[in-house]
C-alpha positions as MATLAB code, in Angstrom:
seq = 'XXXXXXXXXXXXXXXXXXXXXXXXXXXXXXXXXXXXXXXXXXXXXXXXXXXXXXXXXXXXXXXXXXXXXXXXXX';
ca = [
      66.946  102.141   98.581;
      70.886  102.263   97.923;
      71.254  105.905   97.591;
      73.517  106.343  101.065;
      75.413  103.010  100.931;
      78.325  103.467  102.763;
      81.292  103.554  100.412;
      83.877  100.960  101.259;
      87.487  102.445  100.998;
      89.556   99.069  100.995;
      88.140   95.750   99.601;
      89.381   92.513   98.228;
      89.135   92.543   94.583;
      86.361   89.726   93.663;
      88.282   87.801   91.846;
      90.023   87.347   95.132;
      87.678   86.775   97.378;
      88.019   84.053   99.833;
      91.823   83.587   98.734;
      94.519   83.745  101.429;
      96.989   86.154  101.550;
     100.721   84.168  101.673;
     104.156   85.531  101.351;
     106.723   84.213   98.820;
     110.196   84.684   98.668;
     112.384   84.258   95.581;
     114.845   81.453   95.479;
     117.338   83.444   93.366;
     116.905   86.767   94.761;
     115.325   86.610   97.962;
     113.234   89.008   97.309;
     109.664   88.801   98.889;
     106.219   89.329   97.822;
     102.388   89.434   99.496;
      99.394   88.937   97.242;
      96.156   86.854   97.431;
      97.372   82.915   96.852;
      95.015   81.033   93.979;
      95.040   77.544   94.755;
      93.764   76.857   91.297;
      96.361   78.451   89.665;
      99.219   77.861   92.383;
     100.483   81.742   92.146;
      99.836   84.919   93.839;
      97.431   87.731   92.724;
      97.841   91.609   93.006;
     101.417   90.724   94.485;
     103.585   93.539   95.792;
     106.908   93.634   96.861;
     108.191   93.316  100.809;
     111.041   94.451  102.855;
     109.586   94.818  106.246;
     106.903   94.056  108.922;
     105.192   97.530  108.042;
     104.914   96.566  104.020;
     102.541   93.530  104.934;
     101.136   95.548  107.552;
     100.120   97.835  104.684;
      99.154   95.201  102.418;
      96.242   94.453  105.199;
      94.979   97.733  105.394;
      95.169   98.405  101.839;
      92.470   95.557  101.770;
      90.583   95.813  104.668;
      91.691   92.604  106.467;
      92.923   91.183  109.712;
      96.639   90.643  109.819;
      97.322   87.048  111.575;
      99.820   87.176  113.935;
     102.375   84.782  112.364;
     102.780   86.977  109.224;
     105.785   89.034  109.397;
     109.540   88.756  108.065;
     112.348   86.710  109.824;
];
């Protein structure tokens, strides 16, 4: 029976699932953003702004996922 599942505290959203998180960075402004990348749609999902290393690492943990190694800010 499901009464104990064990309650996940960070998930992707469905809607994102199997999407890959990318960076973007404004041409204008410069400003960066993370979010889940739909191919379909070519734009990011549940984007949120980024000004250092430790935002993205956030991002990641806010979702539950790995953070690859090449992901950071130059």
């Amino acid at each position: 029976m499901g009464f104990f599942k064990k309650k996940q505290s960070a998930c992707v959203p469905d809607e994102c699932a199997g999407f890959e998180v990318k960076t973007e960075s404004s041409v204008c402004t410069g400003e960066k953003t993370i979010g889940f990348y739909n191919p379909k749609e070519k734009k990011l999902m549940y984007t949120e702004l980024v000004k250092t290393d430790e935002d993205i690492e956030n991002f990641y943990k806010k979702y539950g996922l790995e953070m690859k190694k090449s992901e950071n800010i130059d």
